[in-house]
Every structure is written in structure tokens, then in C-alpha cells.
Amino acid sequence: MALRTIRTEGDPVLNKVCKPVKEMTDRTRELIEDMFDTMYDGNGVGLAANQVGILKQIVVIDVEDGNQYVLINPEIISEEGTQTGQEGCLSVPEMSGTVTRPQKVTVRAFDENMQEFELTGEDLLARAICHECDHLKGRLYTELVEGDLHNVNDPEYQEDEE
Ligand code: NI
């Protein structure tokens, strides 16, 4: 298990557009394993490669639906409906804010064997896919927050947390 350092808001790497992965290498496989370890260590449900300083289009997601998703060069190809709820990010520690996202999305991506596949997610999975794909474009959820960001430890907002 190898943990990588999570870059936090203000680090310019988080505002950079990531580059497509052309081929799978041992180094990239190791990066993906480390990204899962780092995400679980931070109790996150998703992580994008630029959050650990690597400008590659790689996302890992685990929303506790029994799957570990690796999305390489992901592209959202359809969106349906809307959902409004709390969102946070390992790169913006301790904070949370209200963000509206599609209720359902389909993403086309490559897996860790560079096989193309499509994944349709609803609710939290749809939210995670959108949030992580935004990271790869250099965008943070804080740009989308409706109202104010708040500290998750602020007792005034405890009841908002699910
Ligand atoms: Ni994030």
C-alpha cells in the first residue's frame, strides 16, 4: 500500500487539464493502485489523478456499491434529470456545499486493460462520475456550489450531513 499526497485547493495542478492515457504501463497500474489506497485512506468515494499531482485522465471511484471503477480517458455521453445535494472533495478538506448534478449519467471510458466500456450511474455514482470528470478538466466543485461552502464540523450544519 502506498499513499500519495493529496493536493489541496490553491495548488495549480488542480486547475490543469489532464492528458489522455495512450497505453497502460506498469507505472500507470501502480498509480491506479495508489489512487485507490489514497482515496480509501481519506474516506473518499472518488479521486482523480491530478489530485495526486499526475496530469493524466484517470479516475478511481468506489461509492460502496460493490464495485471499484477505474475510468481512463472518460467522456460523459449522456445526462438525465437533476439531483441537488451535499458534495465534498478530498482536495478541499473538511468542507461541503450544495451542488446540483444530473441524476443519471452514462460515461464512456477505458478500463485498466485499455478496453473501452460504458458505465451508467445514478444518484451518488452519477454525482461521483461528474465530480471526478470535472477534476480532469481542471475544475473543482467549489465553482458550482449554490450558497456557501461550510465546514463539516460546524454544528449548525450537522443535520445537513447524510
Ligand atoms: Ni474531488
PDB file of C-alpha atoms and ligand atoms in Angstrom:
ATOM      1  CA  MET A   1       0.000   0.000   0.000  1.00  0.00           C
ATOM      2  CA  ALA A   2       1.346   3.362  -0.994  1.00  0.00           C
ATOM      3  CA  LEU A   3      -0.295   6.613  -0.180  1.00  0.00           C
ATOM      4  CA  ARG A   4       0.261   9.660  -2.341  1.00  0.00           C
ATOM      5  CA  THR A   5      -0.007  13.230  -1.158  1.00  0.00           C
ATOM      6  CA  ILE A   6      -3.377  14.778  -1.953  1.00  0.00           C
ATOM      7  CA  ARG A   7      -3.024  18.225  -3.454  1.00  0.00           C
ATOM      8  CA  THR A   8      -5.351  20.805  -1.961  1.00  0.00           C
ATOM      9  CA  GLU A   9      -7.204  23.830  -3.300  1.00  0.00           C
ATOM     10  CA  GLY A  10      -4.751  26.538  -4.344  1.00  0.00           C
ATOM     11  CA  ASP A  11      -2.327  24.019  -5.857  1.00  0.00           C
ATOM     12  CA  PRO A  12      -2.240  24.916  -9.583  1.00  0.00           C
ATOM     13  CA  VAL A  13      -2.199  21.234 -10.607  1.00  0.00           C
ATOM     14  CA  LEU A  14      -5.900  21.081  -9.669  1.00  0.00           C
ATOM     15  CA  ASN A  15      -6.720  23.665 -12.348  1.00  0.00           C
ATOM     16  CA  LYS A  16      -4.832  21.914 -15.140  1.00  0.00           C
ATOM     17  CA  VAL A  17      -6.431  19.920 -17.934  1.00  0.00           C
ATOM     18  CA  CYS A  18      -5.243  16.291 -17.769  1.00  0.00           C
ATOM     19  CA  LYS A  19      -3.848  14.469 -20.796  1.00  0.00           C
ATOM     20  CA  PRO A  20      -5.276  11.282 -22.318  1.00  0.00           C
ATOM     21  CA  VAL A  21      -3.594   7.974 -21.445  1.00  0.00           C
ATOM     22  CA  LYS A  22      -2.276   6.305 -24.618  1.00  0.00           C
ATOM     23  CA  GLU A  23      -1.144   2.959 -23.238  1.00  0.00           C
ATOM     24  CA  MET A  24      -1.162   1.063 -19.971  1.00  0.00           C
ATOM     25  CA  THR A  25       2.215   0.696 -18.287  1.00  0.00           C
ATOM     26  CA  ASP A  26       3.382  -0.810 -15.003  1.00  0.00           C
ATOM     27  CA  ARG A  27       3.875   2.707 -13.736  1.00  0.00           C
ATOM     28  CA  THR A  28       0.279   3.645 -14.517  1.00  0.00           C
ATOM     29  CA  ARG A  29      -1.030   0.422 -12.910  1.00  0.00           C
ATOM     30  CA  GLU A  30       0.886   1.345  -9.777  1.00  0.00           C
ATOM     31  CA  LEU A  31      -0.572   4.852  -9.884  1.00  0.00           C
ATOM     32  CA  ILE A  32      -4.109   3.412 -10.050  1.00  0.00           C
ATOM     33  CA  GLU A  33      -3.456   1.131  -7.035  1.00  0.00           C
ATOM     34  CA  ASP A  34      -2.018   4.047  -5.105  1.00  0.00           C
ATOM     35  CA  MET A  35      -5.006   6.201  -6.032  1.00  0.00           C
ATOM     36  CA  PHE A  36      -7.395   3.624  -4.536  1.00  0.00           C
ATOM     37  CA  ASP A  37      -5.262   3.365  -1.379  1.00  0.00           C
ATOM     38  CA  THR A  38      -5.122   7.149  -1.068  1.00  0.00           C
ATOM     39  CA  MET A  39      -8.867   7.522  -1.659  1.00  0.00           C
ATOM     40  CA  TYR A  40      -9.776   4.882   0.963  1.00  0.00           C
ATOM     41  CA  ASP A  41      -7.316   6.391   3.436  1.00  0.00           C
ATOM     42  CA  GLY A  42      -9.102   9.730   3.085  1.00  0.00           C
ATOM     43  CA  ASN A  43     -12.581   8.140   3.265  1.00  0.00           C
ATOM     44  CA  GLY A  44     -13.377   9.497  -0.192  1.00  0.00           C
ATOM     45  CA  VAL A  45     -15.615   7.953  -2.855  1.00  0.00           C
ATOM     46  CA  GLY A  46     -13.546   9.133  -5.820  1.00  0.00           C
ATOM     47  CA  LEU A  47     -10.160  10.506  -6.782  1.00  0.00           C
ATOM     48  CA  ALA A  48      -8.700  11.990  -9.965  1.00  0.00           C
ATOM     49  CA  ALA A  49      -5.026  11.663 -10.929  1.00  0.00           C
ATOM     50  CA  ASN A  50      -4.292  15.386 -10.792  1.00  0.00           C
ATOM     51  CA  GLN A  51      -5.334  15.327  -7.125  1.00  0.00           C
ATOM     52  CA  VAL A  52      -2.113  13.379  -6.540  1.00  0.00           C
ATOM     53  CA  GLY A  53      -0.163  15.588  -8.945  1.00  0.00           C
ATOM     54  CA  ILE A  54      -0.310  13.441 -12.090  1.00  0.00           C
ATOM     55  CA  LEU A  55      -1.806  15.140 -15.159  1.00  0.00           C
ATOM     56  CA  LYS A  56      -3.364  12.034 -16.686  1.00  0.00           C
ATOM     57  CA  GLN A  57      -7.019  11.344 -17.436  1.00  0.00           C
ATOM     58  CA  ILE A  58      -7.509   8.681 -14.765  1.00  0.00           C
ATOM     59  CA  VAL A  59     -10.278   8.491 -12.182  1.00  0.00           C
ATOM     60  CA  VAL A  60     -10.996   5.916  -9.486  1.00  0.00           C
ATOM     61  CA  ILE A  61     -14.421   5.630  -7.853  1.00  0.00           C
ATOM     62  CA  ASP A  62     -15.898   3.469  -5.094  1.00  0.00           C
ATOM     63  CA  VAL A  63     -19.320   4.528  -3.851  1.00  0.00           C
ATOM     64  CA  GLU A  64     -19.667   1.293  -1.861  1.00  0.00           C
ATOM     65  CA  ASP A  65     -21.918  -0.382  -4.438  1.00  0.00           C
ATOM     66  CA  GLY A  66     -19.597  -3.397  -4.506  1.00  0.00           C
ATOM     67  CA  ASN A  67     -17.540  -2.118  -7.446  1.00  0.00           C
ATOM     68  CA  GLN A  68     -14.228  -0.388  -7.898  1.00  0.00           C
ATOM     69  CA  TYR A  69     -14.406   1.719 -11.030  1.00  0.00           C
ATOM     70  CA  VAL A  70     -11.355   2.825 -12.996  1.00  0.00           C
ATOM     71  CA  LEU A  71     -12.195   5.364 -15.681  1.00  0.00           C
ATOM     72  CA  ILE A  72      -9.425   6.209 -18.123  1.00  0.00           C
ATOM     73  CA  ASN A  73      -9.981   8.992 -20.686  1.00  0.00           C
ATOM     74  CA  PRO A  74     -13.621   9.260 -19.565  1.00  0.00           C
ATOM     75  CA  GLU A  75     -16.203  11.143 -21.561  1.00  0.00           C
ATOM     76  CA  ILE A  76     -19.751  11.718 -20.344  1.00  0.00           C
ATOM     77  CA  ILE A  77     -22.013  10.860 -23.269  1.00  0.00           C
ATOM     78  CA  SER A  78     -25.448  11.358 -21.745  1.00  0.00           C
ATOM     79  CA  GLU A  79     -27.075  13.055 -18.782  1.00  0.00           C
ATOM     80  CA  GLU A  80     -30.608  12.828 -17.431  1.00  0.00           C
ATOM     81  CA  GLY A  81     -32.547  14.595 -14.699  1.00  0.00           C
ATOM     82  CA  THR A  82     -31.117  16.527 -11.782  1.00  0.00           C
ATOM     83  CA  GLN A  83     -30.222  15.925  -8.134  1.00  0.00           C
ATOM     84  CA  THR A  84     -29.317  18.541  -5.555  1.00  0.00           C
ATOM     85  CA  GLY A  85     -27.273  17.552  -2.533  1.00  0.00           C
ATOM     86  CA  GLN A  86     -24.156  17.913  -0.441  1.00  0.00           C
ATOM     87  CA  GLU A  87     -20.788  17.402  -2.055  1.00  0.00           C
ATOM     88  CA  GLY A  88     -17.247  17.389  -0.727  1.00  0.00           C
ATOM     89  CA  CYS A  89     -13.764  16.765  -2.092  1.00  0.00           C
ATOM     90  CA  LEU A  90     -10.526  15.365  -0.650  1.00  0.00           C
ATOM     91  CA  SER A  91      -8.755  18.405  -2.130  1.00  0.00           C
ATOM     92  CA  VAL A  92     -10.989  20.773  -0.148  1.00  0.00           C
ATOM     93  CA  PRO A  93     -10.704  19.143   3.278  1.00  0.00           C
ATOM     94  CA  GLU A  94     -13.446  19.477   5.890  1.00  0.00           C
ATOM     95  CA  MET A  95     -15.708  21.470   3.580  1.00  0.00           C
ATOM     96  CA  SER A  96     -19.043  20.713   1.983  1.00  0.00           C
ATOM     97  CA  GLY A  97     -21.514  22.537  -0.206  1.00  0.00           C
ATOM     98  CA  THR A  98     -24.736  22.100  -2.158  1.00  0.00           C
ATOM     99  CA  VAL A  99     -24.291  21.138  -5.814  1.00  0.00           C
ATOM    100  CA  THR A 100     -26.855  20.231  -8.473  1.00  0.00           C
ATOM    101  CA  ARG A 101     -25.789  17.397 -10.788  1.00  0.00           C
ATOM    102  CA  PRO A 102     -27.528  15.119 -13.263  1.00  0.00           C
ATOM    103  CA  GLN A 103     -29.454  12.275 -11.575  1.00  0.00           C
ATOM    104  CA  LYS A 104     -28.160   9.790 -14.143  1.00  0.00           C
ATOM    105  CA  VAL A 105     -25.137   9.836 -16.433  1.00  0.00           C
ATOM    106  CA  THR A 106     -23.507   7.488 -18.891  1.00  0.00           C
ATOM    107  CA  VAL A 107     -19.750   7.706 -19.306  1.00  0.00           C
ATOM    108  CA  ARG A 108     -17.577   6.087 -21.962  1.00  0.00           C
ATOM    109  CA  ALA A 109     -14.077   5.249 -20.780  1.00  0.00           C
ATOM    110  CA  PHE A 110     -11.267   2.705 -20.909  1.00  0.00           C
ATOM    111  CA  ASP A 111     -10.571   0.282 -18.076  1.00  0.00           C
ATOM    112  CA  GLU A 112      -7.144  -0.661 -16.653  1.00  0.00           C
ATOM    113  CA  ASN A 113      -6.691  -3.073 -19.593  1.00  0.00           C
ATOM    114  CA  MET A 114      -7.444  -0.235 -22.029  1.00  0.00           C
ATOM    115  CA  GLN A 115     -10.723  -1.883 -23.022  1.00  0.00           C
ATOM    116  CA  GLU A 116     -13.432   0.592 -23.870  1.00  0.00           C
ATOM    117  CA  PHE A 117     -16.644   0.343 -21.864  1.00  0.00           C
ATOM    118  CA  GLU A 118     -19.701   2.345 -20.892  1.00  0.00           C
ATOM    119  CA  LEU A 119     -20.946   2.852 -17.373  1.00  0.00           C
ATOM    120  CA  THR A 120     -24.328   4.259 -16.377  1.00  0.00           C
ATOM    121  CA  GLY A 121     -24.638   5.572 -12.857  1.00  0.00           C
ATOM    122  CA  GLU A 122     -27.459   7.116 -10.870  1.00  0.00           C
ATOM    123  CA  ASP A 123     -27.590   9.177  -7.689  1.00  0.00           C
ATOM    124  CA  LEU A 124     -24.245   9.100  -5.801  1.00  0.00           C
ATOM    125  CA  LEU A 125     -22.441   7.252  -8.607  1.00  0.00           C
ATOM    126  CA  ALA A 126     -23.647   9.838 -11.153  1.00  0.00           C
ATOM    127  CA  ARG A 127     -22.510  12.613  -8.820  1.00  0.00           C
ATOM    128  CA  ALA A 128     -19.082  10.999  -8.348  1.00  0.00           C
ATOM    129  CA  ILE A 129     -18.608  10.489 -12.102  1.00  0.00           C
ATOM    130  CA  CYS A 130     -19.420  14.162 -12.795  1.00  0.00           C
ATOM    131  CA  HIS A 131     -17.254  15.427  -9.922  1.00  0.00           C
ATOM    132  CA  GLU A 132     -14.222  13.349 -10.973  1.00  0.00           C
ATOM    133  CA  CYS A 133     -14.580  14.120 -14.697  1.00  0.00           C
ATOM    134  CA  ASP A 134     -14.621  17.818 -13.754  1.00  0.00           C
ATOM    135  CA  HIS A 135     -11.302  17.337 -11.919  1.00  0.00           C
ATOM    136  CA  LEU A 136      -9.708  16.060 -15.134  1.00  0.00           C
ATOM    137  CA  LYS A 137     -10.757  19.324 -16.808  1.00  0.00           C
ATOM    138  CA  GLY A 138      -9.186  21.328 -14.001  1.00  0.00           C
ATOM    139  CA  ARG A 139     -12.483  22.192 -12.339  1.00  0.00           C
ATOM    140  CA  LEU A 140     -13.400  21.908  -8.672  1.00  0.00           C
ATOM    141  CA  TYR A 141     -16.916  21.506  -7.286  1.00  0.00           C
ATOM    142  CA  THR A 142     -16.454  24.756  -5.369  1.00  0.00           C
ATOM    143  CA  GLU A 143     -17.176  26.608  -8.654  1.00  0.00           C
ATOM    144  CA  LEU A 144     -20.623  25.008  -8.713  1.00  0.00           C
ATOM    145  CA  VAL A 145     -21.677  25.395  -5.091  1.00  0.00           C
ATOM    146  CA  GLU A 146     -25.043  27.028  -4.521  1.00  0.00           C
ATOM    147  CA  GLY A 147     -24.855  29.299  -1.489  1.00  0.00           C
ATOM    148  CA  ASP A 148     -21.868  28.990   0.822  1.00  0.00           C
ATOM    149  CA  LEU A 149     -19.338  26.290   1.479  1.00  0.00           C
ATOM    150  CA  HIS A 150     -19.460  25.229   5.098  1.00  0.00           C
ATOM    151  CA  ASN A 151     -17.202  23.336   7.455  1.00  0.00           C
ATOM    152  CA  VAL A 152     -18.481  19.796   8.034  1.00  0.00           C
ATOM    153  CA  ASN A 153     -17.628  20.133  11.735  1.00  0.00           C
ATOM    154  CA  ASP A 154     -19.816  23.208  12.134  1.00  0.00           C
ATOM    155  CA  PRO A 155     -22.684  22.072  14.433  1.00  0.00           C
ATOM    156  CA  GLU A 156     -25.053  24.456  12.692  1.00  0.00           C
ATOM    157  CA  TYR A 157     -24.874  22.265   9.591  1.00  0.00           C
ATOM    158  CA  GLN A 158     -24.712  18.814  11.166  1.00  0.00           C
ATOM    159  CA  GLU A 159     -28.258  17.999  10.183  1.00  0.00           C
ATOM    160  CA  ASP A 160     -27.442  18.614   6.519  1.00  0.00           C
ATOM    161  CA  GLU A 161     -24.967  15.755   6.508  1.00  0.00           C
ATOM    162  CA  GLU A 162     -26.135  12.369   5.402  1.00  0.00           C
TER     163      GLU A 162
HETATM  164 NI    NI B   1     -12.802  15.991  -5.656  1.00  0.00          NI
END
